[in-house]
Amino acid sequence: MAPPRDFRDWIALLEREEELVRVTAEVDPHLEVTEITDRTVKAGGPALLFENPKGSDHPLLINQFGTERRMCLAFGAASLDDVAHRLEDVLEMQPPQGLVEKVKGLRKLKSIADSMPKTVRSGPVHDVVLTGDDVDLTRLPIQTCWPGDAAPFITLPAVITHDPRTGTRNLGMYRMQVVDQRTTLMHWQIHKDGRMDYLATDARLEVAVALGLDPITAYSASAPLPKHIDELMLSGFLRGEPVELVRAKTVELDVPAHAEIVLEGYVEQGDLATEGPFGDHTGYYTPPEPFPVFHVTAMTMRRDAIYPSIVVGRPPAEDAWLGKATERIFLPAVRMTIPEIVDYDLPVAGAFHNCVIVSIRKRFPGHAQKVMHGLWGLGMLSLTKAIVVVDEWVDVHDYEEVFFRVGANVDPKRDVLLTEGPLDHLDHAPTLQFYGGKLGIDATHKGPDEGTRPWPDEIAMSNEIKALVDARWSTYGIDGVDAALDGGHASVRRPLRR
Ligand SMILES: Cc1cc2nc3c(=O)[nH]c(=O)nc-3n(C[C@H](O)[C@H](O)[C@H](O)COP(=O)(O)O)c2cc1C
Ligand SMILES: [Mn+2]
């Protein structure tokens, strides 16, 4: 199953899979779309194509990423772990042994070479070209998401810049507050690559913003790649074919040839204005703060362009699945640096930076603390506020089991590490913005080599008795109990949960 080639292909696929509802009623992008979407997302409902947003000629697609199934459709994969395996295969390449291995190795290398974006002469993104005074952002159905928002915000953009020193391209998903017909603000946060490109520029940085992309490219803009890696390469690799680019009309940048809409323009040193408030994925409004002003020099579109949007807010919201995709896809890369990691989970309720649960193959005293420090030194995971470390046999996705281990295995005096470091730009809890406390909880088994008393064995029934009871279950005449539940943990727990 090949992933969709562009936004329209994707919409057609969603429709074929009965994952899309067309809303023909006139609906207001001012707050009304949010309330409809929020209810639909929280109910696990379909993608919504609003065909008649009030005040605009452009339809609006939302909730394209709102379920695990749609996320898998987007990647053309059976599961997000399968997507991760494709990357792992390349990351873990060893010198090939023998002919068959060599051929396989060459195929993998070719898949990397084929991932580079490809420049083409023309593309549908230039069906309509508006420059200068003809540009009018207010013609787009840009949402005002929440009642306290300062203005309408473009919420699902892929912002393209180049590092002025190295020339490396960057794609980042940074929301954009609309100021007027031809101006927005650019909310790239302090830890982000777009911001670094901006700070490295003497005067003016050209910027292009792509809206309405194939879902893998849109996802890739949100992926936390190291600064020197072009997100379009990740997209090409995951798509299995390169992203096609055309030269923009008013800036020296290449833009996705099949995007629905592209905004071209620039930001300048010293040209800042107050951004926010904005109801954010933390579940709170982020307060006003200065961000660069983005001047739009051209708006180009496909004919009958469709506008993409997303609503973030108190979790779970649609972005939960973009985050889960990153969690799964980046696990092999995390393991390259910290190979003792078995699995990890970033709870959606923790807004991704607040909490990481990680299971490890523990081999020596202090190993849990080593892994905490490793994660606090790794890419965007460095912003994590709390880390819980469990042993390799614990299911990190089963929060009740994790809670059990934390309760059972932790001496708060000995096993809780309090330290400090960089925190997420949007975290309102720390006393200082960007910097504050961090919490590590070692919920692994300890033992005399870590200075504790001998650790007791966990209770478990013997395999012989389990097999015996399995074999004899039907003879006991106990109705309404599923013997396959292995001790009935799941069914006992469910009614206990409130
Ligand atoms: C829906 C959505 C909205 C986002 N909005 C912002 C934003 O306004 N500012 C920001 O810095 N990061 C935002 N992010 C996170 C970045 O897209 C993410 O950190 C990405 O890795 C940035 O690219 P970069 O690593 O090339 O800087 C958002 C992510 C999603 C999924
Ligand atoms: Mn980047």
XYZ file of C-alpha atoms and ligand atoms in Angstrom:
530
model
C 0.000 0.000 0.000
C 1.762 3.143 -1.222
C 1.320 6.314 0.834
C -0.757 9.120 -0.761
C 1.150 11.308 -3.247
C -0.415 14.666 -2.464
C -3.174 16.301 -0.405
C -5.914 15.437 -2.927
C -4.804 11.842 -3.189
C -4.944 11.724 0.598
C -8.464 13.177 0.743
C -9.589 10.652 -1.896
C -8.050 7.818 0.121
C -9.749 9.014 3.321
C -13.040 9.093 1.469
C -12.603 5.594 0.000
C -11.771 4.273 3.451
C -14.884 5.942 4.917
C -12.644 8.079 7.074
C -13.990 11.423 5.827
C -17.229 13.355 6.206
C -18.062 16.321 3.976
C -19.805 19.103 5.893
C -21.863 21.150 3.435
C -23.511 23.446 6.004
C -21.932 26.885 6.296
C -19.661 26.794 9.354
C -17.693 29.655 10.907
C -13.891 29.222 11.156
C -14.222 31.588 14.122
C -14.597 29.122 17.063
C -17.407 27.000 15.526
C -15.031 24.718 13.561
C -13.046 24.141 16.774
C -16.035 23.012 18.812
C -17.212 20.622 16.074
C -13.699 19.275 15.592
C -12.936 18.905 19.295
C -16.055 16.791 19.808
C -15.262 14.714 16.725
C -11.612 14.147 17.709
C -12.440 13.168 21.278
C -15.030 10.683 19.974
C -12.463 9.102 17.620
C -14.495 10.396 14.666
C -13.626 11.001 10.991
C -11.686 13.652 9.136
C -13.928 16.614 8.300
C -13.972 18.493 5.014
C -15.845 21.758 5.619
C -16.959 22.655 2.100
C -18.475 26.029 3.000
C -16.430 27.807 5.648
C -18.035 31.192 6.306
C -16.294 34.048 4.502
C -14.059 31.909 2.295
C -14.152 30.172 -1.086
C -11.709 27.507 0.065
C -12.783 24.248 1.746
C -11.074 23.387 5.035
C -9.805 19.904 5.949
C -9.337 19.037 9.595
C -8.836 15.925 11.764
C -6.867 14.167 9.001
C -4.483 12.753 11.658
C -6.978 12.164 14.473
C -6.852 8.356 14.844
C -4.231 5.627 14.778
C -5.907 4.055 11.748
C -5.711 7.280 9.709
C -2.108 7.736 10.800
C -1.305 4.259 9.451
C -3.179 5.030 6.208
C -1.099 8.189 5.904
C 2.127 6.198 6.139
C 0.853 3.319 4.017
C 1.801 0.970 6.871
C 0.055 -1.596 9.058
C 1.373 0.023 12.236
C 3.547 2.931 13.303
C 6.108 0.405 14.560
C 6.358 -0.884 10.973
C 7.286 2.627 9.867
C 9.956 2.657 12.587
C 11.346 -0.692 11.352
C 11.900 0.801 7.883
C 14.129 3.451 9.436
C 15.787 1.024 11.827
C 16.820 -1.115 8.880
C 18.823 1.757 7.428
C 20.165 3.086 10.748
C 21.447 -0.329 11.781
C 23.152 -1.173 8.491
C 26.222 -3.363 9.023
C 28.965 -4.139 6.493
C 27.310 -6.812 4.329
C 28.410 -10.479 4.484
C 28.081 -12.419 1.242
C 26.334 -11.631 -2.025
C 22.691 -11.674 -0.895
C 23.492 -9.291 1.956
C 25.415 -7.029 -0.430
C 22.464 -6.785 -2.822
C 20.124 -6.017 0.085
C 22.589 -3.398 1.348
C 22.738 -1.748 -2.060
C 18.952 -1.617 -2.178
C 18.904 0.118 1.211
C 21.535 2.606 0.084
C 19.521 3.283 -3.042
C 16.427 3.961 -0.925
C 18.417 6.674 0.866
C 19.731 8.126 -2.381
C 16.169 8.179 -3.774
C 14.932 10.132 -0.754
C 16.439 13.442 -1.861
C 13.821 15.913 -3.102
C 13.687 16.393 -6.868
C 13.380 19.734 -8.637
C 10.858 19.864 -11.482
C 10.093 22.692 -13.938
C 6.476 23.339 -13.048
C 3.742 22.202 -10.730
C 0.071 22.764 -9.925
C 0.986 24.915 -6.906
C 1.501 27.674 -9.504
C -1.952 27.363 -11.103
C -2.800 30.666 -9.406
C -0.106 33.239 -8.609
C -0.954 36.328 -6.562
C 1.712 38.909 -5.738
C 1.877 42.300 -4.035
C -1.497 43.857 -3.244
C -3.347 40.872 -4.724
C -2.298 38.725 -1.771
C -5.134 38.453 0.735
C -4.785 35.935 3.564
C -8.233 36.794 4.844
C -9.671 34.910 1.825
C -8.469 31.680 3.456
C -10.667 29.992 6.106
C -8.075 30.557 8.837
C -9.391 29.523 12.226
C -9.680 31.518 15.397
C -9.455 28.397 17.538
C -10.280 29.441 21.107
C -12.158 32.393 22.641
C -9.005 33.935 24.170
C -6.909 33.706 20.980
C -5.444 36.999 19.802
C -6.415 36.500 16.149
C -6.855 33.790 13.507
C -3.857 31.405 13.375
C -2.539 29.243 10.539
C -2.083 25.999 12.481
C -0.737 23.378 10.055
C 2.010 25.048 7.997
C 5.319 23.623 6.803
C 7.712 26.543 7.148
C 10.726 26.334 4.814
C 14.001 28.173 5.460
C 17.698 27.637 4.751
C 20.608 27.940 7.146
C 22.460 31.012 5.787
C 25.841 29.487 6.753
C 25.505 25.904 5.501
C 22.643 26.213 3.028
C 20.820 23.265 4.642
C 17.061 23.377 4.211
C 14.690 23.111 7.171
C 10.974 22.360 7.417
C 9.243 23.158 10.671
C 5.629 23.308 11.753
C 5.309 26.694 13.443
C 1.924 28.361 13.872
C 1.380 31.761 12.299
C -0.826 34.500 13.737
C -2.552 36.563 11.056
C -1.889 40.294 11.385
C -3.436 41.591 8.152
C -3.948 40.620 4.475
C -0.216 40.260 3.816
C 1.378 39.832 7.228
C 1.617 37.124 9.893
C 3.860 36.378 12.835
C 6.201 33.383 12.896
C 6.088 31.377 16.117
C 9.330 29.412 15.950
C 10.303 28.669 19.519
C 13.730 29.128 21.096
C 14.868 25.508 20.610
C 13.755 25.186 16.979
C 15.727 25.087 13.739
C 13.765 27.825 11.932
C 14.607 30.176 14.796
C 18.300 29.257 14.482
C 18.260 30.029 10.740
C 16.677 33.386 11.581
C 19.245 34.214 14.261
C 22.110 33.322 11.908
C 20.891 35.826 9.316
C 22.352 39.336 9.137
C 19.309 41.108 7.810
C 16.613 39.322 5.843
C 15.692 35.618 5.778
C 13.517 34.345 2.961
C 10.722 32.029 4.052
C 8.190 29.884 2.201
C 5.196 28.262 3.851
C 3.528 25.204 2.319
C -0.078 24.338 3.177
C -1.961 21.234 2.073
C 0.694 18.548 1.610
C 0.759 14.787 1.370
C 0.426 13.594 4.976
C 3.987 12.256 5.293
C 5.525 15.582 4.289
C 3.173 17.441 6.642
C 4.169 15.030 9.434
C 7.867 15.437 8.609
C 7.621 19.196 9.238
C 6.739 18.319 12.840
C 9.514 15.725 13.229
C 12.404 16.589 15.585
C 15.300 15.899 13.223
C 18.808 17.148 13.977
C 19.423 20.603 12.508
C 21.668 19.404 9.681
C 19.074 16.977 8.250
C 16.502 18.212 5.719
C 13.007 17.060 6.744
C 12.179 16.584 3.035
C 14.704 13.768 2.974
C 12.878 11.972 5.805
C 9.652 12.545 3.904
C 11.126 11.130 0.676
C 12.419 8.088 2.525
C 9.116 7.373 4.269
C 7.112 8.034 1.088
C 9.350 5.777 -0.949
C 9.614 8.515 -3.564
C 11.152 11.987 -3.566
C 9.141 15.130 -2.883
C 8.892 17.208 -6.077
C 9.857 20.862 -5.761
C 9.475 23.923 -7.981
C 11.224 27.261 -7.734
C 9.128 29.869 -5.874
C 8.033 33.041 -7.715
C 9.361 35.834 -5.487
C 12.011 34.172 -3.275
C 15.043 31.972 -3.954
C 13.491 28.897 -2.381
C 12.078 25.638 -3.735
C 8.567 24.714 -2.662
C 6.509 21.482 -2.901
C 5.133 21.363 -6.456
C 1.886 19.681 -5.367
C 1.107 21.839 -2.309
C -2.380 23.343 -2.226
C -1.123 26.769 -1.143
C 2.301 28.401 -0.744
C 3.031 31.697 0.981
C 6.336 33.304 -0.012
C 7.994 36.122 1.879
C 10.609 37.147 4.414
C 11.375 37.969 8.023
C 13.934 40.556 9.108
C 16.236 41.095 12.062
C 14.727 43.441 14.621
C 11.255 43.245 13.043
C 9.208 41.719 15.880
C 5.641 42.071 17.107
C 3.569 40.664 19.930
C 2.311 37.137 19.271
C -0.485 35.456 21.259
C -2.287 34.635 23.392
C -3.012 31.274 21.753
C -4.828 28.280 23.241
C -2.021 25.745 23.008
C -1.389 21.998 23.234
C -0.488 22.461 26.905
C -4.199 22.979 27.565
C -3.544 26.605 28.566
C -3.174 29.889 26.731
C 0.416 30.829 26.005
C 0.950 34.447 26.988
C 1.879 37.196 24.499
C 5.558 37.294 23.513
C 7.481 38.973 20.665
C 8.051 36.913 17.495
C 9.295 37.816 13.992
C 6.935 39.439 11.499
C 6.478 37.468 8.264
C 5.859 39.675 5.213
C 4.091 37.789 2.419
C 5.291 38.676 -1.076
C 3.317 36.028 -2.979
C 0.527 33.538 -2.459
C 0.356 30.728 -5.005
C -2.283 28.008 -5.184
C -3.677 25.061 -6.985
C -7.016 25.710 -8.650
C -9.785 25.359 -6.016
C -7.207 25.067 -3.271
C -8.155 23.259 -0.065
C -6.888 24.701 3.228
C -5.552 22.336 5.957
C -6.024 23.053 9.642
C -5.636 21.467 13.067
C -6.863 22.409 16.528
C -4.612 21.919 19.512
C -5.797 22.386 23.086
C -6.214 20.340 26.200
C -5.053 16.812 25.329
C -6.127 14.583 23.733
C -6.411 16.632 20.542
C -5.617 15.809 16.908
C -1.885 16.433 17.389
C -1.719 13.463 19.801
C -1.223 11.133 16.838
C 1.465 13.291 15.244
C 3.297 13.010 18.564
C 2.728 9.259 18.803
C 4.090 8.870 15.260
C 7.266 10.657 16.362
C 7.477 8.521 19.513
C 7.348 5.313 17.456
C 9.397 6.437 14.430
C 12.233 7.896 16.510
C 12.610 4.941 18.904
C 15.277 3.270 16.703
C 17.235 6.533 16.546
C 17.013 6.958 20.342
C 18.239 3.362 20.718
C 21.269 4.109 18.522
C 22.517 6.385 21.319
C 21.065 4.592 24.346
C 20.868 0.936 23.242
C 19.790 -0.387 26.643
C 16.380 1.230 26.073
C 13.743 -1.427 25.342
C 10.762 0.881 24.823
C 9.423 4.262 25.857
C 6.081 6.027 26.097
C 5.305 9.742 26.057
C 1.801 9.977 27.531
C -0.527 12.188 25.499
C -1.839 13.713 28.726
C 1.732 14.801 29.464
C 1.746 16.967 26.323
C 4.871 15.018 25.266
C 7.462 17.111 27.080
C 6.080 16.629 30.598
C 6.703 12.904 31.033
C 8.620 9.995 29.507
C 8.291 6.419 30.755
C 11.220 4.274 29.649
C 12.056 0.589 30.112
C 15.695 -0.535 30.165
C 17.840 -3.644 30.278
C 19.477 -2.817 33.583
C 23.024 -4.124 34.007
C 24.788 -2.061 36.686
C 24.183 0.190 39.692
C 22.999 3.638 38.655
C 21.932 2.432 35.204
C 18.506 4.070 35.512
C 20.162 7.411 36.317
C 22.501 6.973 33.339
C 19.481 6.620 31.049
C 17.752 9.656 32.583
C 20.809 11.804 31.921
C 21.099 10.330 28.416
C 17.522 11.333 27.574
C 18.036 14.780 29.106
C 20.918 15.174 26.668
C 19.115 13.984 23.554
C 17.479 16.323 21.013
C 14.015 17.542 21.950
C 13.806 14.821 24.650
C 16.199 17.078 26.584
C 13.168 19.227 27.441
C 11.457 16.345 29.286
C 10.332 17.368 32.765
C 9.803 13.946 34.392
C 11.342 10.572 33.511
C 10.190 7.261 34.992
C 12.552 4.309 34.467
C 11.261 0.730 34.735
C 12.755 -2.696 34.081
C 12.703 -4.359 30.674
C 9.739 -6.614 31.504
C 7.403 -3.720 32.320
C 4.964 -2.572 29.620
C 5.606 1.187 29.431
C 2.276 1.719 27.627
C 0.304 0.211 30.519
C 0.118 3.208 32.866
C -1.410 1.151 35.675
C 1.479 -1.254 35.606
C 3.904 1.686 35.625
C 2.071 3.206 38.593
C 2.294 -0.165 40.350
C 6.062 -0.294 39.831
C 6.540 3.290 41.019
C 4.542 2.567 44.151
C 6.136 -0.801 44.852
C 9.782 -0.195 43.954
C 10.591 3.389 44.876
C 12.125 4.740 48.053
C 11.548 8.451 47.424
C 14.682 9.435 49.335
C 16.917 7.075 47.371
C 15.263 6.730 43.958
C 14.010 10.213 43.116
C 16.480 12.434 41.310
C 15.839 16.169 41.286
C 17.926 18.161 38.865
C 17.539 21.103 36.507
C 17.922 22.033 32.893
C 16.185 23.442 29.820
C 12.393 23.243 29.666
C 9.842 23.609 26.902
C 9.241 27.126 25.626
C 5.521 26.817 26.378
C 5.777 25.358 29.898
C 4.113 27.902 32.179
C 4.892 26.081 35.464
C 8.596 26.839 36.062
C 9.550 30.062 37.824
C 11.772 31.075 34.914
C 10.742 30.621 31.291
C 12.861 27.953 29.508
C 14.719 26.742 32.630
C 13.797 24.813 35.741
C 13.527 21.581 37.687
C 13.518 18.012 36.397
C 12.403 14.842 38.091
C 13.731 11.322 37.581
C 12.064 8.326 39.225
C 13.968 5.043 39.302
C 11.262 2.367 39.559
C 13.567 -0.518 38.591
C 14.439 -3.405 40.906
C 17.389 -2.546 43.103
C 19.568 -4.841 45.167
C 22.588 -5.061 47.471
C 24.907 -3.786 44.718
C 22.995 -0.511 45.000
C 23.142 -0.566 48.777
C 19.635 -1.851 49.472
C 18.352 -4.908 51.314
C 17.962 -8.078 49.184
C 15.153 -7.484 46.661
C 12.193 -9.867 47.016
C 10.921 -12.029 44.166
C 7.747 -11.025 42.394
C 4.726 -13.271 42.769
C 3.965 -15.402 39.732
C 2.155 -18.729 39.280
C 4.234 -21.607 37.973
C 3.908 -22.453 34.291
C 2.897 -26.057 35.086
C -0.120 -24.960 37.115
C -1.052 -22.362 34.497
C -0.963 -25.023 31.768
C -2.965 -27.410 33.930
C -5.670 -24.817 34.611
C -5.765 -23.832 30.926
C -6.315 -27.461 29.969
C -8.964 -28.093 32.627
C -10.783 -24.731 32.508
C -13.956 -25.992 30.878
C -14.365 -28.699 33.534
C -14.662 -26.163 36.386
C -18.002 -24.797 35.162
C -17.023 -21.158 35.871
C -19.087 -19.221 33.333
C -18.523 -15.670 32.169
C -14.793 -15.606 32.873
C -12.381 -15.545 29.984
C -9.649 -17.979 30.971
C -7.351 -16.523 28.320
C -7.003 -13.373 30.427
C -4.135 -14.913 32.393
C -5.271 -14.421 35.945
C -8.002 -11.985 34.969
C -5.863 -8.874 35.512
C -7.489 -6.882 32.756
C -11.078 -7.655 33.694
C -10.524 -7.062 37.401
C -8.882 -3.745 36.761
C -11.489 -2.310 34.402
C -14.349 -1.941 36.917
C -11.875 -0.658 39.518
C -10.904 2.229 37.281
C -12.848 5.424 37.894
C 0.190 21.059 15.193
C 1.563 21.471 15.628
C 1.835 22.797 15.893
C 3.095 23.199 16.299
N 3.328 24.525 16.539
C 4.569 24.928 16.854
C 4.851 26.309 17.008
O 3.978 27.167 16.891
N 6.138 26.672 17.294
C 7.138 25.759 17.422
O 8.281 26.139 17.635
N 6.896 24.428 17.297
C 5.634 24.002 17.001
N 5.383 22.665 16.839
C 6.470 21.693 17.048
C 7.443 21.699 15.897
O 6.766 21.537 14.673
C 8.481 20.588 16.055
O 9.219 20.858 17.215
C 9.423 20.443 14.864
O 10.402 19.493 15.169
C 10.083 21.749 14.515
O 10.949 21.567 13.422
P 12.507 21.833 13.607
O 13.016 20.725 14.491
O 13.055 21.760 12.224
O 12.630 23.173 14.238
C 4.119 22.243 16.445
C 3.841 20.904 16.171
C 2.593 20.512 15.778
C 2.336 19.062 15.488
Mn 14.731 20.675 11.511
